[in-house]
Coordinates of C-alpha atoms and ligand atoms in Angstrom, one line a residue:
X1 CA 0.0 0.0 0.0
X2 CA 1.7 3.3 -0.9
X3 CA 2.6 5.8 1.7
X4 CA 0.2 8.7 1.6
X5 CA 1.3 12.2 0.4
X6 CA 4.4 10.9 -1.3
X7 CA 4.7 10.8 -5.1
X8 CA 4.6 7.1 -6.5
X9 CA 8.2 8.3 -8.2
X10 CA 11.6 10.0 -7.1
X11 CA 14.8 10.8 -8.1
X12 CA 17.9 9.0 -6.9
X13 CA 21.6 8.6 -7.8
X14 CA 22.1 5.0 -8.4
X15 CA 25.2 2.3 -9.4
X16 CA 24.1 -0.1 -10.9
X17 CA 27.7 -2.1 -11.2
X18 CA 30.4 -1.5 -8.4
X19 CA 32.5 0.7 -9.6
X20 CA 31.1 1.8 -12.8
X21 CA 29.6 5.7 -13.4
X22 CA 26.7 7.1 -11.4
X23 CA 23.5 7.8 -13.3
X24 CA 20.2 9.9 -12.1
X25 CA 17.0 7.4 -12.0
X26 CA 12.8 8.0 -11.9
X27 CA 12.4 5.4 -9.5
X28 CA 9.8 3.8 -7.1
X29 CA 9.2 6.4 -4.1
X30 CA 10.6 3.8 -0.7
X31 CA 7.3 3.2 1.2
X32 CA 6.6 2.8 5.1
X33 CA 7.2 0.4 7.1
X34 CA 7.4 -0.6 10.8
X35 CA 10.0 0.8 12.5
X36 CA 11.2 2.9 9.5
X37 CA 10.9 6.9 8.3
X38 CA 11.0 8.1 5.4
X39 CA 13.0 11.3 5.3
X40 CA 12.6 14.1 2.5
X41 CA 16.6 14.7 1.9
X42 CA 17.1 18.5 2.2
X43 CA 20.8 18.0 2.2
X44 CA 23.8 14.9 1.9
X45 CA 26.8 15.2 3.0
X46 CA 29.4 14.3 0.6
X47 CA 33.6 13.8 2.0
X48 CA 36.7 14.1 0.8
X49 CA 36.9 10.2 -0.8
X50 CA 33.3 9.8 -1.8
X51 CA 35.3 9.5 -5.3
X52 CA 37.2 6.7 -4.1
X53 CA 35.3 5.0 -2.7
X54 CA 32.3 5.0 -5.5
X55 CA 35.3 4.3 -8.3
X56 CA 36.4 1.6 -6.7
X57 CA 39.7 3.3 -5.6
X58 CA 39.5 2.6 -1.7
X59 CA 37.6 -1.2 -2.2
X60 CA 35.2 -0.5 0.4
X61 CA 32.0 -3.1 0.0
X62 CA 28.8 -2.2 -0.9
X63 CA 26.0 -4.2 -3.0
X64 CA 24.9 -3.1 -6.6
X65 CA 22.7 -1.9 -7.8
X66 CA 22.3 1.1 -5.1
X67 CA 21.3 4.3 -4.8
X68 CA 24.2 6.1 -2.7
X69 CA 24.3 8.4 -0.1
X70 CA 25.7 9.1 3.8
X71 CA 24.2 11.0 6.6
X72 CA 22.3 13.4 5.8
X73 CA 19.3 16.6 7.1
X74 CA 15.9 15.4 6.0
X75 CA 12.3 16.0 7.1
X76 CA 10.3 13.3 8.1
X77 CA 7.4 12.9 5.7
X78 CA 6.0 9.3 6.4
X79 CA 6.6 7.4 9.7
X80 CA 6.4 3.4 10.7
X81 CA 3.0 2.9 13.1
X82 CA 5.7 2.3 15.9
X83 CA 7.1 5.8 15.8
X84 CA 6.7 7.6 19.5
X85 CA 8.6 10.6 20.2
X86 CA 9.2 11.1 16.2
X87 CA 6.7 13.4 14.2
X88 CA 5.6 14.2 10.2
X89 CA 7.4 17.6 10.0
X90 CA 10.8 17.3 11.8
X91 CA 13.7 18.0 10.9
X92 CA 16.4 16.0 11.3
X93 CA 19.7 14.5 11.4
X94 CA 20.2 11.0 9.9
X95 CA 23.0 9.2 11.1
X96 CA 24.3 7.2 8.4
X97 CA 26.2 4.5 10.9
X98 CA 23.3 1.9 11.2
X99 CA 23.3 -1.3 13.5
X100 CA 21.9 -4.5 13.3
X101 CA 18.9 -4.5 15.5
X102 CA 19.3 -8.0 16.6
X103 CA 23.1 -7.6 17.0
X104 CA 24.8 -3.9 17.3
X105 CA 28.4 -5.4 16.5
X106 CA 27.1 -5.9 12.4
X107 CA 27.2 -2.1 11.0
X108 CA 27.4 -0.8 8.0
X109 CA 27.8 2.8 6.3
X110 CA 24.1 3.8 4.6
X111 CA 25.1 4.1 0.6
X112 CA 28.9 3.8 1.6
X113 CA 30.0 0.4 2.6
X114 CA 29.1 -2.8 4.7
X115 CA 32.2 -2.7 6.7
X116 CA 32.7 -6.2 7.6
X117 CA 30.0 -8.9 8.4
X118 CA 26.8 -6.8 7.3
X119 CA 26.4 -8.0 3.9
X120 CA 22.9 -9.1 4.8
X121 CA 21.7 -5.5 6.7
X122 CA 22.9 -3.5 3.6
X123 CA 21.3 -5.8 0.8
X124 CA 17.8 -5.4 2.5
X125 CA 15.3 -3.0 4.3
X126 CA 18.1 -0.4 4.4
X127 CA 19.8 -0.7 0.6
X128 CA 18.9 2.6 -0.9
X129 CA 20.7 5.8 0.7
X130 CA 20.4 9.4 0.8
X131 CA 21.5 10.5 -2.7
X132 CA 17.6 11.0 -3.6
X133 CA 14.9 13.2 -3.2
X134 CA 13.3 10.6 -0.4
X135 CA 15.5 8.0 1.5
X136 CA 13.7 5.2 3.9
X137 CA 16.2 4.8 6.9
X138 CA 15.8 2.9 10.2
X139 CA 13.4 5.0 12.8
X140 CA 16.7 5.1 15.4
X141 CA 19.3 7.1 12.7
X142 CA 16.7 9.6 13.0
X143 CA 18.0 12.3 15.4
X144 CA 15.4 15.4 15.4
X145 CA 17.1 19.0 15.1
X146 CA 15.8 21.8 17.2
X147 CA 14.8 23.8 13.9
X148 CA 14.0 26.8 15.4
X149 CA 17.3 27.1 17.5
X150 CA 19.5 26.1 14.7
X151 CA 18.2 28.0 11.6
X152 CA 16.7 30.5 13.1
X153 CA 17.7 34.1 13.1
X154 CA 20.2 35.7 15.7
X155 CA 17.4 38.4 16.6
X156 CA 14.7 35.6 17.9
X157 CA 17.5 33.6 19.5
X158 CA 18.3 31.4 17.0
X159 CA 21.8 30.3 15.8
X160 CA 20.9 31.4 11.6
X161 CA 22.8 28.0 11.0
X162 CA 21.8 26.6 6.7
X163 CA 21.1 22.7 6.2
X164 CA 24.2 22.4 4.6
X165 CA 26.1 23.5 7.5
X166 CA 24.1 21.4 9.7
X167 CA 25.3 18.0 7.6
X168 CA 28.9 19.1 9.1
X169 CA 27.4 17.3 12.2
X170 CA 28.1 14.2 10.3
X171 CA 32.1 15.1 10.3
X172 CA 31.7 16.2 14.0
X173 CA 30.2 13.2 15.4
X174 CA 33.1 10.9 14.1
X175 CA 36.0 13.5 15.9
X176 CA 33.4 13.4 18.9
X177 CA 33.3 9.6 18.9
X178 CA 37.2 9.3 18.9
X179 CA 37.2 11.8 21.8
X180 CA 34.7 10.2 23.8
X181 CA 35.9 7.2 23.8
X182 CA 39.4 8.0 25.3
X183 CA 37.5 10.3 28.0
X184 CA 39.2 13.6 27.3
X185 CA 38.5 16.0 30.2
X186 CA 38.1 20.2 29.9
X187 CA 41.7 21.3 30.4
X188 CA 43.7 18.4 29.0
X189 CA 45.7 18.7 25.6
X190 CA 45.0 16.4 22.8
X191 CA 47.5 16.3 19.9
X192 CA 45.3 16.0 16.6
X193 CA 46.7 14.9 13.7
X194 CA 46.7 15.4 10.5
X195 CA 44.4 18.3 12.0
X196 CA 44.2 19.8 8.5
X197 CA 41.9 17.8 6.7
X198 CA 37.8 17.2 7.2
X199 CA 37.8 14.7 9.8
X200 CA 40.8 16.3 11.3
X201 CA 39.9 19.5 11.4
X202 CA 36.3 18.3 12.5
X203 CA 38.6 17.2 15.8
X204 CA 40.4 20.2 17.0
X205 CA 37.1 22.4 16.6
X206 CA 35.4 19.4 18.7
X207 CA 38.2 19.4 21.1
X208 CA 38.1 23.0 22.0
X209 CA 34.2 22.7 22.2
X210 CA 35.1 19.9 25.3
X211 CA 37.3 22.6 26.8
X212 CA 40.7 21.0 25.7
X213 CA 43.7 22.5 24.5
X214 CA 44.7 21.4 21.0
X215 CA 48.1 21.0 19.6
X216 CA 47.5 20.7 15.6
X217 CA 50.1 18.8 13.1
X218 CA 50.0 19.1 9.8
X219 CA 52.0 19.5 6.5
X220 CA 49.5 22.5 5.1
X221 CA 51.1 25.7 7.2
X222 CA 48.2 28.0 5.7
X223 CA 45.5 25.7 7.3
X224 CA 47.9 25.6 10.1
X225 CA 47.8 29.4 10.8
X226 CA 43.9 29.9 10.2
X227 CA 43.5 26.8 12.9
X228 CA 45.9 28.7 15.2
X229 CA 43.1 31.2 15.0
X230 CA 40.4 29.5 16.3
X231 CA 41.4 30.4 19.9
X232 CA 44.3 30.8 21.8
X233 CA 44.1 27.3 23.2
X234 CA 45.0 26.0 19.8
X235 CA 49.0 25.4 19.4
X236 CA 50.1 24.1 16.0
X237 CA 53.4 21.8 15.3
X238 CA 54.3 22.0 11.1
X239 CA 55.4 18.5 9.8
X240 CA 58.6 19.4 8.7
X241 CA 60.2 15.4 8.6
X242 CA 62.0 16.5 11.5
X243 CA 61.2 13.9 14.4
X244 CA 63.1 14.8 16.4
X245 CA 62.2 18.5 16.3
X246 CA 58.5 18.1 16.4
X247 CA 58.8 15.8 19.6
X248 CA 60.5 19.0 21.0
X249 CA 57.9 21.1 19.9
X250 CA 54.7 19.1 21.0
X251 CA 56.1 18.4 24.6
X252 CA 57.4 22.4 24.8
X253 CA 54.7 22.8 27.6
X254 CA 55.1 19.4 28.9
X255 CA 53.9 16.0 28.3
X256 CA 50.6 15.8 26.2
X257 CA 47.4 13.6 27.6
X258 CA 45.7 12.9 24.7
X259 CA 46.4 11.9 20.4
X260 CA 43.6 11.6 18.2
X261 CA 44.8 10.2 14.9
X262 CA 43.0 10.9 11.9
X263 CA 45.0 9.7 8.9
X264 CA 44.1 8.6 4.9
X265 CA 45.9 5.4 3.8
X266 CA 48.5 8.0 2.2
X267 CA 49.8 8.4 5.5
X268 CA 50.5 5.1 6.4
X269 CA 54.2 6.1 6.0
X270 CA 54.5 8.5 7.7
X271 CA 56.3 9.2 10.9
X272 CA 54.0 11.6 13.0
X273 CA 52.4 8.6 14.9
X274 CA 55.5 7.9 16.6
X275 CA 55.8 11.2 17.5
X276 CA 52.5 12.2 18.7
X277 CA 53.0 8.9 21.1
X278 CA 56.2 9.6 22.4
X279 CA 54.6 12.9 23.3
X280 CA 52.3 11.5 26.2
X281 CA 52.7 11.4 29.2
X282 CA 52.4 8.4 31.5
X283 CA 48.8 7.3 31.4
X284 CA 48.1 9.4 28.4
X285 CA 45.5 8.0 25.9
X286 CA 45.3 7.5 21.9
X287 CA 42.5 7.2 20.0
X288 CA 43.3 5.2 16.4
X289 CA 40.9 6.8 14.3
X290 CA 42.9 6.7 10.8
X291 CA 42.4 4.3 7.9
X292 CA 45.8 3.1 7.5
X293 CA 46.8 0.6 4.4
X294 CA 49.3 -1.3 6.1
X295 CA 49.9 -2.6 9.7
X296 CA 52.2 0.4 11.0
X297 CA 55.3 0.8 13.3
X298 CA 54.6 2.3 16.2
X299 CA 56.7 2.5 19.2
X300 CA 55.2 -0.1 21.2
X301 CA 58.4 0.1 24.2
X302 CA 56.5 3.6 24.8
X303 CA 53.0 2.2 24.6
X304 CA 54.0 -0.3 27.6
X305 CA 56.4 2.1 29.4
X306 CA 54.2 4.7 29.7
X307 CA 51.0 2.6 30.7
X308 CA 49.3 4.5 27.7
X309 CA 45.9 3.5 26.4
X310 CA 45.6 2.7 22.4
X311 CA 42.3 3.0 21.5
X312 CA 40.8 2.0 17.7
X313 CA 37.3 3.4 17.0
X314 CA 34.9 3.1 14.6
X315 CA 32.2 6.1 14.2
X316 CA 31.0 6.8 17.5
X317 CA 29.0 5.5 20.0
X318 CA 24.5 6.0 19.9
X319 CA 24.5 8.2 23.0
X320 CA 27.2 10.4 21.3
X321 CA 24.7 11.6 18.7
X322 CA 22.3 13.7 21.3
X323 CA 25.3 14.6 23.3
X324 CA 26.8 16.3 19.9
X325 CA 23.2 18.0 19.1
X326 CA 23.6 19.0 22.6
X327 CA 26.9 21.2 22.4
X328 CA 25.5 22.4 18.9
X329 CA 22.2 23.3 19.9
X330 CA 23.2 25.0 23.2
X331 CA 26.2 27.2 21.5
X332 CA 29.0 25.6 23.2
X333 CA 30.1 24.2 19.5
X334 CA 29.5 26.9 16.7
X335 CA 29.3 26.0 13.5
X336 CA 30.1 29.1 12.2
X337 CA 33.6 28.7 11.1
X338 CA 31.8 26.2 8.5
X339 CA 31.6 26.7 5.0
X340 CA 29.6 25.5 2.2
X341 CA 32.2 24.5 -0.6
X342 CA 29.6 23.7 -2.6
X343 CA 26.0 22.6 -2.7
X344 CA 24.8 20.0 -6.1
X345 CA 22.1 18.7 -7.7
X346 CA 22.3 14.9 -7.7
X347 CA 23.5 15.7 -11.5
X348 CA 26.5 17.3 -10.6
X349 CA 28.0 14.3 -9.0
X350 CA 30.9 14.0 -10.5
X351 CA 31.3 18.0 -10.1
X352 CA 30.7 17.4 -6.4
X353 CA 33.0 14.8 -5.4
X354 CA 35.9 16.7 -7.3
X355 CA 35.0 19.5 -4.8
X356 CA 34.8 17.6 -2.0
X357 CA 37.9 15.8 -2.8
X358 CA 39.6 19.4 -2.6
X359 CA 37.8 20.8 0.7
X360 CA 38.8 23.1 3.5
X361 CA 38.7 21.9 7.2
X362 CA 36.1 23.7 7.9
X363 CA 34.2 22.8 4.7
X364 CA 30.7 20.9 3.9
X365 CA 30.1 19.7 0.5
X366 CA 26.2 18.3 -0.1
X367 CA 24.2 17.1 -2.8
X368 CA 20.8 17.5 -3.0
X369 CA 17.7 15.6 -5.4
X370 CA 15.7 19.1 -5.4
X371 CA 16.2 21.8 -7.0
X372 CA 15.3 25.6 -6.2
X373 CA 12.2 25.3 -7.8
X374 CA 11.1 22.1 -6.5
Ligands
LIG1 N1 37.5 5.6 12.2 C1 36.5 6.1 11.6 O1 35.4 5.9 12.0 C2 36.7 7.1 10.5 C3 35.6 7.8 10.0 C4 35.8 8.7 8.9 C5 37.1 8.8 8.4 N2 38.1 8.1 8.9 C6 39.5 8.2 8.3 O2 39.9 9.6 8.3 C7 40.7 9.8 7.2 C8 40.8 11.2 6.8 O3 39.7 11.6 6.1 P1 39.4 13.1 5.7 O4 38.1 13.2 5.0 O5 39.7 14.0 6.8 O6 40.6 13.3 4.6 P2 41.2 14.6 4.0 O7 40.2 15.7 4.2 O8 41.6 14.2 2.6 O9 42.4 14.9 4.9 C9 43.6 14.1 4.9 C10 44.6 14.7 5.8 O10 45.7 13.8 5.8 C11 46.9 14.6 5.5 N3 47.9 13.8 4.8 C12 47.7 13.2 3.6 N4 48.8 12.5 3.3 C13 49.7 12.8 4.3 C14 51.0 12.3 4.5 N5 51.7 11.5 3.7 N6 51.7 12.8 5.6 C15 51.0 13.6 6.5 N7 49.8 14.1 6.3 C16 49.1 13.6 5.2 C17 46.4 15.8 4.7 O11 47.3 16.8 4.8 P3 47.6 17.8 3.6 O12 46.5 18.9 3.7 O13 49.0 18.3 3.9 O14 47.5 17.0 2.3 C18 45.1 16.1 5.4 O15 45.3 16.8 6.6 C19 40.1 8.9 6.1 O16 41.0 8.5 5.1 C20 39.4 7.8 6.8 O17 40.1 6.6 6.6 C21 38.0 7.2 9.9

């Protein structure tokens, strides 16, 4: 029985064989069912190796055909009988990391990838993503968004924040997760690095929203600099190849008590790990964040030495998501340092991820199925 109210047709941005080009479908509209919502997508978020991953570059695992996508701002339009705090009209925030209901431990990435045993979960109920004009997605990604708060205007109170910016929560979430999870506390220092890329950058602007102090590596010295802006509590440590010297110039105020490591597979090389754990002090705390291509040297007589924590995370936890609507909604984390690099029809795909491939720190690129008209 069709859901009421929605067209019997939508738009969506679908592969059909991994790996091969993206093409723009009229397809069947996703109907109700329990325990689901089905979201009007007012904005995707799109990330620096969406490329890579739908050209088959990075080898993540997905099912074809499917319509892609990742987390996304929708409003709901049609909800599953079950629904009891949700309502037709919200706005919200859909997290893209879904779990298994029966077992959490089986996740995938909505439109992305199956990461590990979820094979089953993505090639069923929750196949077709965000990359639409409507997405169907489990009733428990849906996080509402206090509307008037967050897009409202500065004069009545609100915060004048765009959809578009408000899909940077997706970027935010995965810094918070890492944070969480090693229990940084207001006043400690967390060493990010690389702190100039999405996720990276997502984590010193995360950091300082938890009241840390933020030392920032990088190679990129103008992103460097504008971090160093952000607030004074942000110190910032150039990769220079230099090991040696940049041990000397993280631990200049001491031993650090914190690393969150946010590297591409390009960096797998690279020698920064070492030297953001050598920086810790005894009892300090890593949180392996990175996608790393190869198993990696780190200085493991340090790890054991120093009693240090090494922490791998995937995502974040459930609970994180309302804490990380909380600090947005109540002003403690602005987003208005955040840019849109550029906002696309579903179309402009291809024009999109080149964009997103290239983005700013502080940049959201989003793809949208409706147009200004629509
Ligand atoms: N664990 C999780 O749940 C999770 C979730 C999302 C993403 N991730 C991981 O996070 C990684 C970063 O994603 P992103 O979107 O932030 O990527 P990005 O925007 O492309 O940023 C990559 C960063 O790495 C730096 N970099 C690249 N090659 C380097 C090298 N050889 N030496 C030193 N720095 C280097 C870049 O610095 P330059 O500016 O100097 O090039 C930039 O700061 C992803 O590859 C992914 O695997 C993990």
């Amino acid at each position: 029985m069709p859901s009421p109210h929605l067209p019997p047709t939508h738009r969506a941005l679908m592969q059909h064989v991994y790996a091969q080009p993206l093409t723009v479908e009229q397809v069947p509209t996703p109907q109700i069912s329990p325990g689901s919502a089905v979201l009007r997508i007012e904005s995707a978020g799109v990330i620096s190796y969406s490329r890579d991953v739908y050209d088959g570059t990075r080898r993540y695992p997905y099912p074809t055909p499917l319509v892609i996508g990742l987390h996304a701002v929708g409003r709901i339009v049609a909800l599953g009988a079950d629904a009891v705090a949700l309502k037709i009209g919200m706005l919200v925030f859909f997290d893209s990391f879904i779990r298994a209901r029966d077992d959490p431990s089986v996740v995938m990435l909505s439109g992305f990838s199956e990461v590990g045993k979820a094979h089953a979960l993505m090639s069923g109920e929750w196949r077709d993503s965000t990359y639409a004009q409507f997405a169907k997605v489990p009733l428990e990604n849906c996080h509402p968004l206090d509307e008037e708060r967050l897009c409202g205007p500065p004069m009545d109170g609100g915060l004048g924040y765009s959809k578009e910016q408000l899909t940077w929560i997706g970027m935010a979430l995965v810094a918070y997760g890492g944070l969480r999870t090693i229990g940084l506390q207001v006043g400690e220092t967390v060493v990010v690095a690389p702190a100039t890329g999405g996720f990276g950058g997502a984590g010193v602007l995360v950091a300082l929203a938890m009241g840390a102090k933020v030392i920032a590596m990088g190679r990129n010295k103008e992103i460097l600099d504008s971090l160093s802006k952000l607030s004074p509590r942000v110190r910032i440590v150039p990769l220079a190849g230099d090991a040696e010297h940049e041990l000397e110039a993280l631990t200049e105020s001491g031993p650090v008590d914190a690393y969150l490591d946010m590297s591409p597979p390009t960096a797998s090389n690279s020698t920064y790990r070492k030297t953001a754990i050598k920086a810790l002090r005894n009892g300090g705390r890593i949180s392996l964040m990175g996608g790393l291509s190869s198993d990696n040297d780190l200085p493991l007589f340090d790890i054991a030495a120093k009693n240090l924590t090494l922490q791998g995370k995937l995502m974040y936890d459930f609970h994180h998501i309302r804490d990380m609507i909380k600090l947005i909604e109540g002003g403690m984390l602005s987003l208005d340092p955040i840019k849109v690099a550029g906002k696309f029809g579903l179309e402009q795909w291809e024009e999109a991820f080149g964009v997103a491939a290239g983005m700013k720190y502080n940049e959201v690129t989003v793809l949208s199925g409706w147009g200004e008209t629509d």
